[in-house]
PDB file of C-alpha atoms in Angstrom:
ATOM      1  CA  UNK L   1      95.349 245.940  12.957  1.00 45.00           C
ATOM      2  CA  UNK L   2      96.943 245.134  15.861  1.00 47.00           C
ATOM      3  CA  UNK L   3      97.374 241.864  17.134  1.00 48.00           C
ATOM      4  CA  UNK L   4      96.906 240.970  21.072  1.00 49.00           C
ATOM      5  CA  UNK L   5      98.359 238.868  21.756  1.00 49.00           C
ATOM      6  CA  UNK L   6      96.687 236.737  23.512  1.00 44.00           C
ATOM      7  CA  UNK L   7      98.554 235.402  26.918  1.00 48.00           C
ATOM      8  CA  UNK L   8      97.412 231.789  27.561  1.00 44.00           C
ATOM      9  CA  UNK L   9      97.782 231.183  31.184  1.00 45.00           C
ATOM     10  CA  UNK L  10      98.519 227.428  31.633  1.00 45.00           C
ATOM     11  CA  UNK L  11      96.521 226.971  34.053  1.00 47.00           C
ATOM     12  CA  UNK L  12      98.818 223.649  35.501  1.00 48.00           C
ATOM     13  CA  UNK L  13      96.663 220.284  34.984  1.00 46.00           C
ATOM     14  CA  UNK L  14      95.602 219.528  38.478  1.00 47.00           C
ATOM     15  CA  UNK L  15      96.290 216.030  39.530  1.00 45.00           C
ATOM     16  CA  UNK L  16      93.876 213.954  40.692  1.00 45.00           C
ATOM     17  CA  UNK L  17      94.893 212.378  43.957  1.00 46.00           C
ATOM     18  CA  UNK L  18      93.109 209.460  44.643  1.00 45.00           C
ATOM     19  CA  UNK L  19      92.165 209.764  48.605  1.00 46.00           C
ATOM     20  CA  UNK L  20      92.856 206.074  49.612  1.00 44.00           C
ATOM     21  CA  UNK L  21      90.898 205.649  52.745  1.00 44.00           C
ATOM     22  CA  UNK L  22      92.558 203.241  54.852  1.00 45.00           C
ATOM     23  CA  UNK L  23      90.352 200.499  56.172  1.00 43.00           C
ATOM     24  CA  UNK L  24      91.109 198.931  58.797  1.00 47.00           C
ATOM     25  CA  UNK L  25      90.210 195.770  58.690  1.00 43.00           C
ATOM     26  CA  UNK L  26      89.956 194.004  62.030  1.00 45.00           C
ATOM     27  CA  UNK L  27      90.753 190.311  62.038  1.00 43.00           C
ATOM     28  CA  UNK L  28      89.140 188.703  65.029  1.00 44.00           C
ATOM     29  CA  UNK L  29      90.645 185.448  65.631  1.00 45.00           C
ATOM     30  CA  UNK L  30      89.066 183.084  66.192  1.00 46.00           C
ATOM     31  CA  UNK L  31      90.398 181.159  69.376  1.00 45.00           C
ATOM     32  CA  UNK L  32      92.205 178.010  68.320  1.00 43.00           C
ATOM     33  CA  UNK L  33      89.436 175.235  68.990  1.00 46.00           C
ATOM     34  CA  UNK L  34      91.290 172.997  71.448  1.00 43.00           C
ATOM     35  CA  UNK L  35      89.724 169.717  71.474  1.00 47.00           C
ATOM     36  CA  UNK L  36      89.667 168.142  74.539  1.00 44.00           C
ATOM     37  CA  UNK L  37      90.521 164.573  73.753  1.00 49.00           C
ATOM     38  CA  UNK L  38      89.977 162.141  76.423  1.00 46.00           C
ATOM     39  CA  UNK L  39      92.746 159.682  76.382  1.00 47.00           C
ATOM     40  CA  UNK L  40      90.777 156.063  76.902  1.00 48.00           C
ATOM     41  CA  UNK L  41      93.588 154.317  79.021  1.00 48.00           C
ATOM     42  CA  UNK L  42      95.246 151.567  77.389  1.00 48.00           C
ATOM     43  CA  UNK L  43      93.527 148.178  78.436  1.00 49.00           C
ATOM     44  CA  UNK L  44      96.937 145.818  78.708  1.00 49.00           C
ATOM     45  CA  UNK L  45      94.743 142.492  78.539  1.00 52.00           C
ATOM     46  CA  UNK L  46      95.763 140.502  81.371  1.00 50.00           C
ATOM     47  CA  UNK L  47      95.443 137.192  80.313  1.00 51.00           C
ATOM     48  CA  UNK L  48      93.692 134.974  82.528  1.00 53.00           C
ATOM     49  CA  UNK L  49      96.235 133.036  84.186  1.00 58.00           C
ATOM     50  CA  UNK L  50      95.210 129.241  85.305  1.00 53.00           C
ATOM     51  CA  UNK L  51      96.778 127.975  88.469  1.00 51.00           C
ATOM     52  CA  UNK L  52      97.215 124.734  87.971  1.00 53.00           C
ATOM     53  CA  UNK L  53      97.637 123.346  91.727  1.00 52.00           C
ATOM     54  CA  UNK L  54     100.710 121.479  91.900  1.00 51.00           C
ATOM     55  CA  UNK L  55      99.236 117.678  92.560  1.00 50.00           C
ATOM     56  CA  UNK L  56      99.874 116.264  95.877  1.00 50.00           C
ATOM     57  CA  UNK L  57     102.305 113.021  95.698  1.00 51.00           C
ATOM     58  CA  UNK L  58     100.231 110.747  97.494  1.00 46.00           C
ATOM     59  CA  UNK L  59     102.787 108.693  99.562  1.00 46.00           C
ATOM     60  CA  UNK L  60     103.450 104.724  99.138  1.00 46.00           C
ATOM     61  CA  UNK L  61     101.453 103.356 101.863  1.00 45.00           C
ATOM     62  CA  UNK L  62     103.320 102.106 104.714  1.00 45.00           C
ATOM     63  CA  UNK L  63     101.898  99.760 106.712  1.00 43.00           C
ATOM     64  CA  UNK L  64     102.858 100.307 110.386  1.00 46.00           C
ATOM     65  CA  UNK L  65     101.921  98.404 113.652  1.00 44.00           C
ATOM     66  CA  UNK L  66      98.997 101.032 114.339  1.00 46.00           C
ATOM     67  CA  UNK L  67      97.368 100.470 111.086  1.00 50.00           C
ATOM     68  CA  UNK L  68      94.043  98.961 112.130  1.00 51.00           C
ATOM     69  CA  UNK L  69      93.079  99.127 108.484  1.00 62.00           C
ATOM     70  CA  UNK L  70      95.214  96.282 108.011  1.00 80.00           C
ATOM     71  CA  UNK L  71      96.237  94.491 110.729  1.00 93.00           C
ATOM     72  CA  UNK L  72      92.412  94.724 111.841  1.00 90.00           C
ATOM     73  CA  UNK L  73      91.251  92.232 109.630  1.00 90.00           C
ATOM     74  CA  UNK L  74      93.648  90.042 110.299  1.00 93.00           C
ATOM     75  CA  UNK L  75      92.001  86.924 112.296  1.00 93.00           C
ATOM     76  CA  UNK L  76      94.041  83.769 111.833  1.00 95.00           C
ATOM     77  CA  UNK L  77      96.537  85.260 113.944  1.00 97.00           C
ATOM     78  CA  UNK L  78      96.611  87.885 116.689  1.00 96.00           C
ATOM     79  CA  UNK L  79      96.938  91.674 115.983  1.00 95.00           C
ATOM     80  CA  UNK L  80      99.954  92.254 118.080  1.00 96.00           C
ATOM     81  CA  UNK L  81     101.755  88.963 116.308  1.00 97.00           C
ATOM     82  CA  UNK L  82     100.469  90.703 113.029  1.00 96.00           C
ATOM     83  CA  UNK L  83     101.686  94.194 113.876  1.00 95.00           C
ATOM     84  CA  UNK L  84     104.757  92.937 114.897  1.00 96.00           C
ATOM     85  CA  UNK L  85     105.577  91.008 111.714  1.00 97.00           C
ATOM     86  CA  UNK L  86     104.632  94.258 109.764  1.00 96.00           C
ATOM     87  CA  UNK L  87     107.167  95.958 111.922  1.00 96.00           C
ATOM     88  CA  UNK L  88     110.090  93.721 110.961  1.00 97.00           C
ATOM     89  CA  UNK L  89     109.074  93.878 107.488  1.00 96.00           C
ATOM     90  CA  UNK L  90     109.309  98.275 107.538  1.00 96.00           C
ATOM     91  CA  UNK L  91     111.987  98.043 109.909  1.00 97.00           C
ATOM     92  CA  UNK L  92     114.526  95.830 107.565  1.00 98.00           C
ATOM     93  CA  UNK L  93     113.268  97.445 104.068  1.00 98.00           C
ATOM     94  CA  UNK L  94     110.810  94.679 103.386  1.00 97.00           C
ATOM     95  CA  UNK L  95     110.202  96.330  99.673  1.00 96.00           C
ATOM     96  CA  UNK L  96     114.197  94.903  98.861  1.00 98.00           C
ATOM     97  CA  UNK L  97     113.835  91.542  99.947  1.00 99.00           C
ATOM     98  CA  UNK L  98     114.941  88.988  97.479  1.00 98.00           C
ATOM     99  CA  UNK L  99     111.444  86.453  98.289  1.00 98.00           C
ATOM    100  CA  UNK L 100     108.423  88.784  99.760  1.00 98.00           C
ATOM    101  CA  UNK L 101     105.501  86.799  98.398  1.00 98.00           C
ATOM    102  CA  UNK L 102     102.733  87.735 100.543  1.00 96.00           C
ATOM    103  CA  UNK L 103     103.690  90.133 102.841  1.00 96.00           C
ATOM    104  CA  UNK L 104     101.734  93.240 103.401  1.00 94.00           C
ATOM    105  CA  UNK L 105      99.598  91.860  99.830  1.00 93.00           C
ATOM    106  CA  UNK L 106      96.814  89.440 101.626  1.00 93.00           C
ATOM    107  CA  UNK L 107      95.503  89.504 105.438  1.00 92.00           C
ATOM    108  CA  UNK L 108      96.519  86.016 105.789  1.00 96.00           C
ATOM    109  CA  UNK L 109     100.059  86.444 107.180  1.00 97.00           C
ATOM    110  CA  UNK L 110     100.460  82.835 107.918  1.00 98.00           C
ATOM    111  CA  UNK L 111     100.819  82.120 104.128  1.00 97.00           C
ATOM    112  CA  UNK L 112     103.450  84.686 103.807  1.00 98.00           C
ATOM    113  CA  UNK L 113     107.040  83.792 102.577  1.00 98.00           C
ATOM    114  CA  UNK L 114     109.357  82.092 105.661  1.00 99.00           C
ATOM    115  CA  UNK L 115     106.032  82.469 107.952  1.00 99.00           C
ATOM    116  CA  UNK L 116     105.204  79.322 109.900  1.00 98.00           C
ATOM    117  CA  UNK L 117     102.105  79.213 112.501  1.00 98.00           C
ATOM    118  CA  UNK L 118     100.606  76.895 114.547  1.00 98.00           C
ATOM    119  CA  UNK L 119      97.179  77.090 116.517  1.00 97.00           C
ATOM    120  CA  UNK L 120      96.904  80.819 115.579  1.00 97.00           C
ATOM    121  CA  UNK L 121      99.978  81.579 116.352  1.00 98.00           C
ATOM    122  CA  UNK L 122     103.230  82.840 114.500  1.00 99.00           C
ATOM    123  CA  UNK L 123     105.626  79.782 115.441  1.00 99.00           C
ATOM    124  CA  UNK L 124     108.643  80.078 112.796  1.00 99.00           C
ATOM    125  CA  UNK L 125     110.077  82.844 110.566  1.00 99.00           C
ATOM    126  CA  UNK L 126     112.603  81.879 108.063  1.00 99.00           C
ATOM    127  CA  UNK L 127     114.236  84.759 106.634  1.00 99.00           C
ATOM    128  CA  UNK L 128     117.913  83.973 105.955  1.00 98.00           C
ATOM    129  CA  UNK L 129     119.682  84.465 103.025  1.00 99.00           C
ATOM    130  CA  UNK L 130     116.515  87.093 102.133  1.00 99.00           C
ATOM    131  CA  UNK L 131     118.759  90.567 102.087  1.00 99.00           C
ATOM    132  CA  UNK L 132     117.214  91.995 104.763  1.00 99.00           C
ATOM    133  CA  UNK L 133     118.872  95.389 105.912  1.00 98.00           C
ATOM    134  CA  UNK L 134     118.081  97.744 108.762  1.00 98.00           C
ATOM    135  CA  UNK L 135     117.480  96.951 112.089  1.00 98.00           C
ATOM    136  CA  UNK L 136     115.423  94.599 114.191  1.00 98.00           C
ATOM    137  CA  UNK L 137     112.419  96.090 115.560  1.00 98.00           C
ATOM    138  CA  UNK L 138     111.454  96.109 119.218  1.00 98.00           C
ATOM    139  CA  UNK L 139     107.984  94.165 118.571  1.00 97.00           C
ATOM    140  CA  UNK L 140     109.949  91.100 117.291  1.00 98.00           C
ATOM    141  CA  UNK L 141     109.746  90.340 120.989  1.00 98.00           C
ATOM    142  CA  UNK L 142     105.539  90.397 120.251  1.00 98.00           C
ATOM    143  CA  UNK L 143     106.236  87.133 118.587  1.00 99.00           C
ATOM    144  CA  UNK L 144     105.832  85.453 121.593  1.00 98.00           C
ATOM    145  CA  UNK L 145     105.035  81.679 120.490  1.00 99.00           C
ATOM    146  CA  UNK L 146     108.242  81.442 118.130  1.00 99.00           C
ATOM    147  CA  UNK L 147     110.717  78.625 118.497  1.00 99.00           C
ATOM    148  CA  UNK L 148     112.883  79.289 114.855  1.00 99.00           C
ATOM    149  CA  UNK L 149     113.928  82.365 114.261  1.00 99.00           C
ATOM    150  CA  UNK L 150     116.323  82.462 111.500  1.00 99.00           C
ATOM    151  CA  UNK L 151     117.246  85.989 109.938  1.00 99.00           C
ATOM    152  CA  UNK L 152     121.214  84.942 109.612  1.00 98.00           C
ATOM    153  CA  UNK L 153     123.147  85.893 106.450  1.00 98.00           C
ATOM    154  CA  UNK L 154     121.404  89.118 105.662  1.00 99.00           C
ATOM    155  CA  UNK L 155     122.555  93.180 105.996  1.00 98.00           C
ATOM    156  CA  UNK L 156     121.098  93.413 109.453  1.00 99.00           C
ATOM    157  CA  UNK L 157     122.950  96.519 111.323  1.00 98.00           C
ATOM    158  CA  UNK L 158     121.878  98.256 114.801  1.00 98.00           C
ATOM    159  CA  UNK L 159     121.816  96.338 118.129  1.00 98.00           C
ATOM    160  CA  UNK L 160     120.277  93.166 119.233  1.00 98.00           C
ATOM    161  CA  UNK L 161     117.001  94.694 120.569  1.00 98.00           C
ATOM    162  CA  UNK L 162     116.615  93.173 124.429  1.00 98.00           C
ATOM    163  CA  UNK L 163     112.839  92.741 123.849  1.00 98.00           C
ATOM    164  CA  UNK L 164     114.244  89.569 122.111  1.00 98.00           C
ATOM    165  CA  UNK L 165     114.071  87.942 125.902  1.00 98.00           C
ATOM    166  CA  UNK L 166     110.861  88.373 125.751  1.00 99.00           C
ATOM    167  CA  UNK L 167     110.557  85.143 122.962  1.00 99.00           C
ATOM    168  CA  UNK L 168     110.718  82.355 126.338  1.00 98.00           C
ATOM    169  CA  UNK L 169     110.033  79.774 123.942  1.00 98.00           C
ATOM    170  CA  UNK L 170     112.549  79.843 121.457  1.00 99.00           C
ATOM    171  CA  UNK L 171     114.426  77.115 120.808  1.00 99.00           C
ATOM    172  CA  UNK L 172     116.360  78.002 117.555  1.00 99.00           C
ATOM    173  CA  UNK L 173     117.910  81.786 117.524  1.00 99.00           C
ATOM    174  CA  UNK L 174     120.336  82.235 114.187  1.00 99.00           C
ATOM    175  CA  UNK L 175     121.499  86.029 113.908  1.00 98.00           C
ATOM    176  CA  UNK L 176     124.961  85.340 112.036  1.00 97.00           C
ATOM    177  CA  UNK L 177     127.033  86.433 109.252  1.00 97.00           C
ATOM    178  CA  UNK L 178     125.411  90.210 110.010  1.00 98.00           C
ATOM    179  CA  UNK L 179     126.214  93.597 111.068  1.00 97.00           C
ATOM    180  CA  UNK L 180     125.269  93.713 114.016  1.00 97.00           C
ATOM    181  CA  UNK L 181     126.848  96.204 116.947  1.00 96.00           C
ATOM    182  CA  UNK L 182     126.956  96.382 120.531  1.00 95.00           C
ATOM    183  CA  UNK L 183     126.477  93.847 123.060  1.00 92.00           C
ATOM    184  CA  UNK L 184     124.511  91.243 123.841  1.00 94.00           C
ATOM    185  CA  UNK L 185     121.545  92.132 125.617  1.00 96.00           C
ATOM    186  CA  UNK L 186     121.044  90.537 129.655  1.00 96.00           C
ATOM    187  CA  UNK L 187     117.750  89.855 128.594  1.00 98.00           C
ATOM    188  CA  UNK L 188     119.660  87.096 126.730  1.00 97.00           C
ATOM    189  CA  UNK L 189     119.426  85.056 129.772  1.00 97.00           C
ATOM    190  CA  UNK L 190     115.829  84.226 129.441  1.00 98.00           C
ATOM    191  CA  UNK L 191     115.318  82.404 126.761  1.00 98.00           C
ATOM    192  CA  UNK L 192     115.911  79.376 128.609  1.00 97.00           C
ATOM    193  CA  UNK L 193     114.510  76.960 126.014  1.00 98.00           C
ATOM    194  CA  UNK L 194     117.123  77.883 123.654  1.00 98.00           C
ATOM    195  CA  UNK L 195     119.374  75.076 122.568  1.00 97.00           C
ATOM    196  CA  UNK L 196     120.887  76.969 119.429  1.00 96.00           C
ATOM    197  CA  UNK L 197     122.339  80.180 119.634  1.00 96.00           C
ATOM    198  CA  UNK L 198     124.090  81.821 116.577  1.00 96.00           C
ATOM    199  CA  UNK L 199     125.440  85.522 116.337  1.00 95.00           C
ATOM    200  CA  UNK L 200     128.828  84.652 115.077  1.00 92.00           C
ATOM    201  CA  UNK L 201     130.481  86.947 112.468  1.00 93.00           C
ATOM    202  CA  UNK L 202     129.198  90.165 113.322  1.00 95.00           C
ATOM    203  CA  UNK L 203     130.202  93.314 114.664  1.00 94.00           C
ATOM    204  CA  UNK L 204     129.411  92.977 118.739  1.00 93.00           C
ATOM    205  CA  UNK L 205     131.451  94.012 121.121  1.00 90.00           C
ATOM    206  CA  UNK L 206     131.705  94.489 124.666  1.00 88.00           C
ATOM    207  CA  UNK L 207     131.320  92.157 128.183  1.00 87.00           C
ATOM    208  CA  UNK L 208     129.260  88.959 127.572  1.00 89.00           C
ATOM    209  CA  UNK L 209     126.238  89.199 129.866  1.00 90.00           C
ATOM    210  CA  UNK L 210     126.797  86.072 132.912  1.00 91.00           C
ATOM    211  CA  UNK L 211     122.956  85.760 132.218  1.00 95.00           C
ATOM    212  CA  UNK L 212     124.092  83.242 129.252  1.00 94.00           C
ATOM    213  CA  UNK L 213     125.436  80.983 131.746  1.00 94.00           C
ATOM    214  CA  UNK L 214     120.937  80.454 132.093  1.00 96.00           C
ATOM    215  CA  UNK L 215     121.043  79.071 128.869  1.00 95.00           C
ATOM    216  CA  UNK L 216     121.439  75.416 130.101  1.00 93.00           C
ATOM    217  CA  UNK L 217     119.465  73.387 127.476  1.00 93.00           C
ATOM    218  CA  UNK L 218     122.277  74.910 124.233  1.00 93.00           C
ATOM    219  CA  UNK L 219     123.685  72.666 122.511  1.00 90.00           C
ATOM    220  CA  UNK L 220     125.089  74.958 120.190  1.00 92.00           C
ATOM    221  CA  UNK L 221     126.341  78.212 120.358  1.00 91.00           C
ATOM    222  CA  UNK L 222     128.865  80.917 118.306  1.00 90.00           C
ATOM    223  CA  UNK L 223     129.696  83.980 119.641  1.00 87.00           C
ATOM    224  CA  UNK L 224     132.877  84.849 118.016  1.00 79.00           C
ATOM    225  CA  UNK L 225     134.370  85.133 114.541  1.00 76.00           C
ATOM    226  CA  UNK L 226     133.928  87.651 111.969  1.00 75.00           C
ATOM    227  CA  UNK L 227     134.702  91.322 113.321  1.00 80.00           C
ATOM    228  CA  UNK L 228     133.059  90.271 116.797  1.00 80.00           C
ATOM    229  CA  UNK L 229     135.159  91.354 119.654  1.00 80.00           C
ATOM    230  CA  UNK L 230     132.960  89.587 122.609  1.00 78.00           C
ATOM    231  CA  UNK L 231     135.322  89.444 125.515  1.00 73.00           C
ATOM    232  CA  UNK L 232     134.324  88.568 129.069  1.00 58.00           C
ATOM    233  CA  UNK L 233     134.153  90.070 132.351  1.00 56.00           C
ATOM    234  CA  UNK L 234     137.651  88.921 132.948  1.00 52.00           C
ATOM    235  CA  UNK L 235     136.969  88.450 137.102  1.00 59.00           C
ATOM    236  CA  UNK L 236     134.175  86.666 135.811  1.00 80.00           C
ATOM    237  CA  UNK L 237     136.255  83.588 134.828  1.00 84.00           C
ATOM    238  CA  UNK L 238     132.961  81.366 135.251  1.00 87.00           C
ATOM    239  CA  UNK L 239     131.371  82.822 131.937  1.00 87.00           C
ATOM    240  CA  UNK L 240     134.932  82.336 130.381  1.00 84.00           C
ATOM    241  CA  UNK L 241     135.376  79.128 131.265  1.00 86.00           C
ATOM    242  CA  UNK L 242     131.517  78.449 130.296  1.00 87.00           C
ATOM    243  CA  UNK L 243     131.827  79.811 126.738  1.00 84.00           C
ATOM    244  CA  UNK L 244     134.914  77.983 126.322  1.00 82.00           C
ATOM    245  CA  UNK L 245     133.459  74.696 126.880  1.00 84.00           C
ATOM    246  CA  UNK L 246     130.376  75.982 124.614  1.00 82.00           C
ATOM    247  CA  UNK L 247     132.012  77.249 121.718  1.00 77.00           C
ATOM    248  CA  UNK L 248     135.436  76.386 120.773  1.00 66.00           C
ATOM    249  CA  UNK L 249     135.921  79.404 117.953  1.00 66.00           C
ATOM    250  CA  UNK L 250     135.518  81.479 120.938  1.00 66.00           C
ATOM    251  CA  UNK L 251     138.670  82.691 121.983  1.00 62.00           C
ATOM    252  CA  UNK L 252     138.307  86.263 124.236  1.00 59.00           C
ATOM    253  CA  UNK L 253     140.001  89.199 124.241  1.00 51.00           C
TER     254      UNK L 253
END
């Protein structure tokens, strides 16, 4: 017996291929959620800032010759004679005096340091020696009734005002050891009641006025010394002569 053979086919192993099926996959993105953020602005507390006015100095009272509140209730004496003692007293820094008892503190001026009156009237004021300083004020010739006058040794500067002809009845005028300036006034002349007349040791200068020659009831007078220069009109040699015989520390220029 004969053998076929028998022919064996390999029939090759077929190889499974897996079909991949490619999915897309679609990614949908989702939009990036902006979030609105709504910025609160940043109170800066202002603090509440207190003014604080800056307080009004109320100024010293100064009592002048218009100010009724004062001199107005003044009656033992007259309100001119009043305003015109509160004059002197602002005019030659009254606040620095050395003795100031009374004035400008009561309405009753007549009991006011160096003060003297008589029937209502402001008679004597005795102020030497009292450190006045500053000038004399034009009203002292609203003191009408005086006969002393005495403001001599003191720090009184400025002229001699020539309201002080107006005082007719003065008999006792003492303006030495001063600072005075300038000349005498004319106005001088008029105080024909005058038997003492003192401005010595100042700083006048200048003609002396022949209206002194009036002055015919003086028994005393000083014109020169100190850093006075008084000199007379020299074609006047009347007034020379005159002051000569009146005051023998009077020499001229």
């Amino acid at each position: 017996m004969t053998s076929t053979p028998v022919k064996l086919t390999s029939t090759p192993s077929k190889t499974y291929t897996p079909s991949l099926t490619k999915t897309q996959v679609t990614y949908t993105a989702s939009p990036t959620q902006t979030q609105t953020r709504t910025a609160s602005p940043t109170h800066t507390k202002t603090p509440t800032r207190t003014l604080t006015p800056t307080p009004t100095q109320t100024p010293t009272r100064t009592f002048t010759p218009t100010n009724a509140g004062f001199c107005g209730s003044v009656t033992e004496i007259s309100y001119t004679e009043c305003a015109a003692l509160v004059a002197l007293y602002n005019s030659t820094n009254g606040s620095g005096w050395t003795n100031k008892t009374g004035w400008l503190a009561n309405n009753t001026p007549c009991s006011w340091y160096g003060v003297t009156c008589s029937s209502g009237h402001v008679t004597g004021l005795v102020l030497h020696s009292n450190n006045l300083s500053g000038s004399l004020p034009a009203e002292i010739g609203d003191l009408t009734y005086l006969r002393s006058l005495f403001l001599n040794s003191n720090q009184l500067s400025g002229s001699i005002p020539s309201q002080i002809g107006n005082l007719t009845q003065l008999i006792q005028l003492y303006l030495d050891t001063n600072e005075l300036s300038g000349s005498l006034p004319t106005s001088i002349g008029n105080l024909t009641a005058l038997q003492t007349l003192m401005v010595s040791v100042n700083q006048l200068s200048g003609a002396i006025p022949s209206s002194i020659m009036n002055l015919t009831s003086l028994s005393t007078i000083r014109v020169g010394g100190g850093s006075n220069t008084l000199d007379a009109d020299t074609t006047d040699a009347t007034v020379r002569n005159w002051l000569t015989s009146k005051d023998a520390n009077w020499t001229g220029n």
